[in-house]
Amino acid sequence: MIRSFNGKTPRIAQSAFVSEAAYVIGDVEIGENSGVFPGAVIRGDFASIKIGRGTMVEDGSIIHSGVPVEIGDNCTIGHSVVMHGIKVGNNCLLGNNSTILDNVKIGDRCIIAAGALVSPNTEVPDNSMVMGIPGVIKSMSPDRRQQRGQGGNLTYMELIKLYKKQPELGR
């Protein structure tokens, strides 16, 4: 479901997919070849939310804006991630059920482990991993960094093409 709010209408790239069972409202921009899957909620009611190209917002995730939210290109926002007022670089993976709180900045090629809690005002440097509750920042090996830079969303981009062939599933 895509809804205008307070004079702002979501801007969704033609090649992007938004499930009919997702809820996208207000000042939201979704880039080329990105996907928003069932149960995801993207609320641009307090401030803007910008999602880059090739980024996937998986089932049940919530993105809310207390301050402007920016999510880079080729990111995966895993199932049931909760994020509020943050900035995410390019080629990042936010693992299932992770929680990222206010004013967090996540660099490029980072991984937030499944179930991790990233505390408010945390800055995660490029090529880092965050694990645990509260989250502990660790650097990643060069091999792991290279894997994150190789576009882990190619399978989802193919899936989007299939979803778009069935308009009743979304747009």
XYZ file of N, CA and C in Angstrom:
513
model
N 0.847 -1.156 0.000
C 0.000 0.000 0.000
C 0.906 1.236 0.000
N 0.662 2.113 -0.913
C 1.456 3.328 -1.063
C 0.524 4.510 -0.803
N 0.914 5.367 0.164
C 0.031 6.448 0.573
C 0.761 7.780 0.665
N 0.069 8.827 0.251
C 0.556 10.189 0.468
C 0.272 10.571 1.911
N 1.089 11.511 2.421
C 0.864 12.010 3.772
C 1.348 13.447 3.846
N 0.499 14.317 4.337
C 0.859 15.714 4.568
C 1.460 16.355 3.313
N 0.865 16.048 2.165
C 1.308 16.633 0.902
C 2.511 15.962 0.258
N 3.014 14.894 0.844
C 4.183 14.176 0.296
C 3.740 12.799 -0.184
N 4.147 12.464 -1.416
C 3.814 11.174 -2.012
C 5.095 10.396 -2.270
N 5.137 9.118 -1.901
C 6.343 8.326 -2.174
C 6.710 8.356 -3.658
N 8.014 8.457 -3.927
C 8.549 8.435 -5.285
C 9.262 7.097 -5.465
N 8.743 6.303 -6.361
C 9.231 4.935 -6.528
C 9.685 4.749 -7.966
N 10.940 4.348 -8.138
C 11.480 4.131 -9.483
C 10.647 3.089 -10.219
N 10.533 3.264 -11.523
C 9.747 2.352 -12.353
C 10.214 0.906 -12.215
N 11.519 0.690 -12.084
C 12.061 -0.672 -12.011
C 12.014 -1.258 -10.603
N 11.611 -0.460 -9.615
C 11.513 -0.956 -8.237
C 10.221 -1.750 -8.068
N 10.186 -2.556 -7.012
C 8.982 -3.321 -6.682
C 8.587 -3.008 -5.246
N 7.308 -2.705 -5.042
C 6.754 -2.543 -3.703
C 5.567 -3.484 -3.595
N 5.646 -4.438 -2.678
C 4.570 -5.403 -2.475
C 3.278 -4.699 -2.087
N 2.178 -5.244 -2.559
C 0.867 -4.748 -2.170
C 0.675 -4.877 -0.653
N 1.386 -5.800 -0.029
C 1.266 -6.033 1.412
C 2.277 -5.231 2.231
N 3.036 -4.342 1.587
C 3.929 -3.423 2.305
C 3.175 -2.116 2.526
N 3.688 -1.274 3.429
C 3.071 0.023 3.695
C 4.141 1.093 3.568
N 4.000 1.949 2.558
C 4.963 3.015 2.281
C 4.183 4.324 2.287
N 4.597 5.260 3.156
C 3.825 6.487 3.312
C 4.734 7.704 3.426
N 4.316 8.796 2.784
C 4.948 10.089 2.977
C 6.169 10.345 2.127
N 7.139 11.030 2.713
C 8.325 11.526 2.016
C 9.352 10.401 1.877
N 9.097 9.511 0.927
C 9.923 8.320 0.709
C 10.352 8.293 -0.752
N 11.615 7.965 -0.979
C 12.135 7.766 -2.329
C 12.773 6.385 -2.388
N 12.382 5.593 -3.380
C 12.905 4.238 -3.549
C 13.558 4.158 -4.919
N 14.853 3.788 -4.942
C 15.656 3.818 -6.155
C 15.446 2.645 -7.095
N 16.091 2.738 -8.242
C 16.020 1.729 -9.304
C 16.345 0.330 -8.775
N 15.606 -0.654 -9.260
C 15.854 -2.074 -8.988
C 15.842 -2.431 -7.508
N 15.180 -1.624 -6.698
C 15.044 -1.926 -5.272
C 13.741 -2.673 -5.046
N 13.644 -3.336 -3.893
C 12.450 -4.103 -3.581
C 12.007 -3.897 -2.148
N 10.687 -3.817 -1.960
C 10.084 -3.712 -0.639
C 9.074 -4.853 -0.562
N 9.298 -5.778 0.351
C 8.560 -7.034 0.370
C 7.451 -7.038 1.420
N 6.583 -8.075 1.418
C 5.388 -8.080 2.259
C 5.679 -7.787 3.734
N 4.815 -6.972 4.302
C 4.899 -6.660 5.725
C 5.884 -5.568 6.079
N 6.664 -5.093 5.119
C 7.601 -3.999 5.402
C 6.810 -2.705 5.578
N 7.291 -1.854 6.481
C 6.676 -0.556 6.737
C 7.759 0.503 6.586
N 7.517 1.473 5.713
C 8.460 2.575 5.494
C 7.679 3.866 5.700
N 7.944 4.528 6.842
C 7.155 5.692 7.252
C 7.958 6.970 7.154
N 7.745 7.699 6.076
C 8.355 9.009 5.907
C 7.410 10.098 6.357
N 6.915 9.989 7.582
C 5.938 10.958 8.074
C 6.573 12.083 8.892
N 7.658 11.818 9.602
C 8.349 12.875 10.352
C 9.454 13.524 9.534
N 10.156 12.730 8.724
C 11.263 13.232 7.902
C 11.398 12.310 6.689
N 12.277 12.688 5.770
C 12.427 11.939 4.519
C 13.156 10.615 4.721
N 12.859 9.674 3.830
C 13.555 8.388 3.764
C 13.968 8.191 2.316
N 15.262 7.993 2.101
C 15.776 7.764 0.752
C 16.459 6.402 0.724
N 15.992 5.543 -0.176
C 16.538 4.199 -0.354
C 17.191 4.154 -1.725
N 18.454 3.753 -1.769
C 19.232 3.771 -3.004
C 18.843 2.690 -3.998
N 19.707 2.499 -4.985
C 19.482 1.531 -6.062
C 19.842 0.118 -5.595
N 19.044 -0.859 -6.049
C 19.366 -2.256 -5.802
C 19.308 -2.665 -4.347
N 18.562 -1.938 -3.536
C 18.449 -2.234 -2.102
C 17.155 -2.986 -1.843
N 17.248 -4.016 -0.999
C 16.101 -4.856 -0.689
C 15.683 -4.660 0.760
N 14.397 -4.371 0.961
C 13.817 -4.262 2.296
C 12.929 -5.491 2.449
N 13.405 -6.439 3.241
C 12.722 -7.726 3.328
C 11.525 -7.686 4.276
N 10.799 -8.775 4.276
C 9.532 -8.931 4.975
C 9.603 -8.498 6.439
N 8.626 -7.690 6.844
C 8.459 -7.332 8.244
C 9.384 -6.256 8.772
N 10.229 -5.681 7.937
C 11.140 -4.639 8.419
C 10.405 -3.312 8.576
N 10.897 -2.493 9.519
C 10.306 -1.186 9.776
C 11.395 -0.137 9.653
N 11.146 0.851 8.797
C 12.049 1.989 8.640
C 11.232 3.231 8.966
N 11.674 3.968 9.994
C 10.938 5.152 10.425
C 11.903 6.311 10.562
N 11.384 7.507 10.356
C 12.244 8.685 10.315
C 11.901 9.656 11.430
N 12.793 9.781 12.402
C 12.702 10.892 13.335
C 13.494 12.052 12.761
N 14.568 11.703 12.062
C 15.409 12.611 11.275
C 15.557 11.945 9.916
N 16.052 12.649 8.893
C 16.162 12.015 7.577
C 16.939 10.693 7.615
N 16.421 9.723 6.878
C 17.032 8.396 6.758
C 17.598 8.273 5.352
N 18.831 7.779 5.258
C 19.441 7.497 3.961
C 19.977 6.076 3.991
N 19.595 5.292 3.003
C 20.094 3.927 2.849
C 20.726 3.858 1.472
N 21.977 3.412 1.411
C 22.738 3.428 0.172
C 22.294 2.392 -0.844
N 23.148 2.183 -1.831
C 22.895 1.245 -2.920
C 23.298 -0.172 -2.517
N 22.585 -1.148 -3.087
C 22.922 -2.571 -2.960
C 23.003 -3.040 -1.518
N 22.060 -2.581 -0.708
C 21.982 -3.021 0.686
C 20.887 -4.070 0.822
N 21.031 -4.905 1.835
C 19.980 -5.842 2.210
C 19.538 -5.499 3.617
N 18.266 -5.161 3.752
C 17.656 -4.938 5.053
C 16.891 -6.227 5.330
N 17.451 -7.094 6.168
C 16.913 -8.439 6.378
C 15.524 -8.433 7.004
N 14.985 -9.618 7.170
C 13.641 -9.786 7.726
C 13.544 -9.189 9.132
N 12.491 -8.424 9.366
C 12.148 -7.881 10.684
C 13.215 -6.986 11.299
N 13.945 -6.259 10.469
C 14.890 -5.258 10.965
C 14.085 -4.024 11.376
N 14.484 -3.402 12.488
C 13.873 -2.148 12.923
C 14.957 -1.085 12.890
N 14.705 -0.007 12.156
C 15.688 1.076 12.055
C 14.983 2.415 12.153
N 15.634 3.358 12.841
C 14.992 4.638 13.133
C 16.000 5.764 12.997
N 15.788 6.633 12.019
C 16.597 7.834 11.885
C 18.080 7.573 11.706
N 18.458 6.810 10.672
C 19.855 6.407 10.512
C 20.364 6.680 9.103
N 21.676 6.520 8.944
C 22.319 6.596 7.629
C 23.098 5.303 7.422
N 22.866 4.650 6.275
C 23.528 3.393 5.928
C 24.269 3.601 4.616
N 25.532 3.181 4.557
C 26.330 3.304 3.341
C 25.915 2.296 2.280
N 26.786 2.065 1.312
C 26.528 1.137 0.210
C 26.994 -0.270 0.562
N 26.346 -1.272 -0.062
C 26.755 -2.677 0.049
C 26.761 -3.174 1.485
N 25.722 -2.832 2.233
C 25.614 -3.257 3.630
C 24.560 -4.346 3.777
N 24.733 -5.161 4.804
C 23.765 -6.189 5.175
C 23.340 -5.928 6.609
N 22.051 -5.677 6.803
C 21.495 -5.553 8.138
C 20.736 -6.839 8.395
N 21.289 -7.683 9.265
C 20.790 -9.040 9.463
C 19.409 -9.093 10.090
N 18.759 -10.222 9.894
C 17.408 -10.443 10.398
C 17.300 -10.072 11.876
N 16.197 -9.410 12.210
C 15.871 -9.051 13.591
C 16.885 -8.139 14.264
N 17.709 -7.450 13.497
C 18.598 -6.465 14.114
C 17.811 -5.182 14.367
N 18.290 -4.399 15.333
C 17.665 -3.132 15.691
C 18.730 -2.053 15.641
N 18.473 -1.010 14.875
C 19.415 0.084 14.729
C 18.679 1.343 15.181
N 19.171 1.949 16.264
C 18.466 3.054 16.900
C 18.893 4.413 16.352
N 18.388 5.474 16.948
C 18.512 6.841 16.447
C 19.938 7.295 16.182
N 20.063 8.058 15.089
C 21.295 8.773 14.740
C 22.516 7.874 14.590
N 22.321 6.668 14.092
C 23.432 5.751 13.809
C 23.914 6.007 12.388
N 25.221 5.956 12.195
C 25.818 6.060 10.860
C 26.590 4.778 10.607
N 26.222 4.082 9.534
C 26.858 2.820 9.158
C 27.600 3.056 7.850
N 28.895 2.743 7.827
C 29.717 2.965 6.640
C 29.433 1.972 5.529
N 30.248 2.004 4.492
C 30.118 1.101 3.348
C 30.603 -0.306 3.710
N 29.992 -1.309 3.044
C 30.397 -2.714 3.161
C 30.403 -3.207 4.606
N 29.369 -2.852 5.346
C 29.256 -3.278 6.743
C 28.204 -4.367 6.881
N 28.358 -5.146 7.939
C 27.375 -6.171 8.286
C 26.927 -5.925 9.716
N 25.621 -5.847 9.903
C 25.036 -5.824 11.238
C 24.466 -7.228 11.424
N 25.017 -7.971 12.371
C 24.652 -9.380 12.539
C 23.189 -9.526 12.946
N 22.625 -10.675 12.623
C 21.251 -10.982 13.004
C 21.094 -10.812 14.510
N 20.034 -10.122 14.914
C 19.735 -9.935 16.325
C 20.540 -8.867 17.033
N 21.464 -8.215 16.350
C 22.306 -7.200 16.999
C 21.488 -5.956 17.346
N 21.956 -5.238 18.370
C 21.371 -3.963 18.760
C 22.447 -2.895 18.630
N 22.227 -1.945 17.722
C 23.169 -0.845 17.531
C 22.612 0.355 18.295
N 23.343 0.782 19.314
C 22.902 1.844 20.225
C 22.855 3.203 19.528
N 22.056 4.138 20.068
C 21.965 5.471 19.476
C 23.332 6.143 19.354
N 23.463 6.953 18.303
C 24.646 7.786 18.051
C 25.922 6.992 17.773
N 25.804 5.729 17.413
C 26.969 4.908 17.081
C 27.413 5.209 15.656
N 28.724 5.257 15.436
C 29.288 5.359 14.089
C 30.031 4.071 13.798
N 29.602 3.375 12.748
C 30.206 2.106 12.342
C 31.090 2.397 11.134
N 32.419 2.227 11.269
C 33.320 2.537 10.149
C 33.120 1.588 8.964
N 33.553 2.022 7.783
C 33.540 1.155 6.602
C 34.161 -0.199 6.946
N 33.665 -1.252 6.280
C 34.240 -2.599 6.375
C 34.202 -3.171 7.783
N 33.128 -2.874 8.511
C 33.004 -3.360 9.885
C 31.816 -4.290 10.025
N 31.841 -5.045 11.122
C 30.739 -5.919 11.497
C 30.331 -5.542 12.915
N 29.026 -5.563 13.176
C 28.520 -5.304 14.521
C 27.770 -6.547 14.968
N 28.124 -7.030 16.173
C 27.492 -8.236 16.711
C 27.144 -8.008 18.176
N 26.032 -8.613 18.618
C 25.705 -8.638 20.037
C 24.733 -7.579 20.493
N 24.426 -7.673 21.817
C 23.517 -6.745 22.488
C 24.207 -6.295 23.770
N 24.649 -5.064 23.893
C 24.697 -4.070 22.825
C 25.733 -4.452 21.775
N 25.613 -3.881 20.613
C 26.495 -4.221 19.501
C 27.943 -3.845 19.757
N 28.834 -4.754 19.379
C 30.275 -4.528 19.448
C 30.781 -4.462 18.012
N 31.560 -3.422 17.701
C 32.077 -3.218 16.348
C 33.386 -3.970 16.191
N 33.481 -4.747 15.098
C 34.705 -5.481 14.769
C 35.034 -5.217 13.307
N 36.323 -5.248 12.966
C 36.677 -5.085 11.551
C 36.498 -6.423 10.842
N 36.271 -6.359 9.529
C 36.094 -7.574 8.730
C 37.370 -7.902 7.982
N 37.560 -9.179 7.710
C 38.715 -9.622 6.928
C 38.570 -9.132 5.488
N 39.693 -9.012 4.759
C 39.614 -8.592 3.349
C 38.713 -9.501 2.508
N 38.714 -10.809 2.769
C 37.847 -11.723 2.015
C 36.377 -11.393 2.243
N 36.020 -11.143 3.490
C 34.635 -10.831 3.829
C 34.230 -9.493 3.202
N 35.142 -8.525 3.199
C 34.866 -7.227 2.582
C 34.555 -7.380 1.102
N 35.340 -8.197 0.428
C 35.148 -8.399 -1.006
C 33.789 -9.034 -1.274
N 33.380 -9.976 -0.447
C 32.076 -10.614 -0.621
C 30.948 -9.587 -0.536
N 31.042 -8.640 0.406
C 29.990 -7.632 0.560
C 29.947 -6.696 -0.632
N 31.064 -6.498 -1.318
C 31.103 -5.587 -2.454
C 30.639 -6.201 -3.754
N 30.265 -7.482 -3.740
C 29.921 -8.166 -4.982
C 28.430 -8.190 -5.267
N 27.666 -7.372 -4.593
C 26.245 -7.251 -4.935
C 25.442 -8.475 -4.573
N 25.197 -8.667 -3.280
C 24.477 -9.829 -2.799
C 23.005 -9.842 -3.152
N 22.522 -8.851 -3.873
C 21.090 -8.749 -4.148
C 20.697 -9.199 -5.549
N 21.614 -9.801 -6.280
C 21.294 -10.192 -7.660
C 20.126 -11.161 -7.724
N 20.048 -12.103 -6.789
C 18.936 -13.054 -6.765
C 17.621 -12.317 -6.542
N 17.621 -11.362 -5.621
C 16.407 -10.586 -5.368
C 16.024 -9.744 -6.577
N 16.993 -9.223 -7.304
C 16.673 -8.429 -8.495
C 15.962 -9.287 -9.538
N 16.365 -10.534 -9.650
C 15.671 -11.454 -10.554
C 14.265 -11.748 -10.037
N 14.134 -11.894 -8.720
C 12.828 -12.147 -8.120
C 11.873 -10.978 -8.374
N 12.392 -9.758 -8.289
C 11.566 -8.572 -8.547
C 10.959 -8.638 -9.945
N 11.733 -9.065 -10.915
C 11.216 -9.170 -12.285
C 10.023 -10.120 -12.343
N 10.100 -11.218 -11.601
C 8.987 -12.170 -11.572
C 7.763 -11.571 -10.875
N 7.993 -10.895 -9.746
C 6.882 -10.254 -9.040
C 6.193 -9.221 -9.929
N 6.966 -8.441 -10.664
C 6.390 -7.379 -11.484
C 5.550 -7.934 -12.638
N 5.749 -9.198 -12.987
C 4.924 -9.830 -14.018
C 3.528 -10.153 -13.497
N 3.344 -10.067 -12.176
C 2.043 -10.316 -11.564
C 1.615 -9.043 -10.825
N 0.991 -8.102 -11.530
C 0.681 -6.792 -10.952
C -0.157 -6.854 -9.680
N -0.919 -7.918 -9.491
C -1.733 -8.013 -8.279
C -0.870 -8.142 -7.017
N 0.417 -8.445 -7.178
C 1.319 -8.588 -6.029
C 1.931 -7.262 -5.594
N 1.847 -6.258 -6.432
C 2.426 -4.951 -6.106
C 2.806 -4.232 -7.376
N 3.583 -3.165 -7.220
C 3.987 -2.398 -8.404
C 5.486 -2.274 -8.499
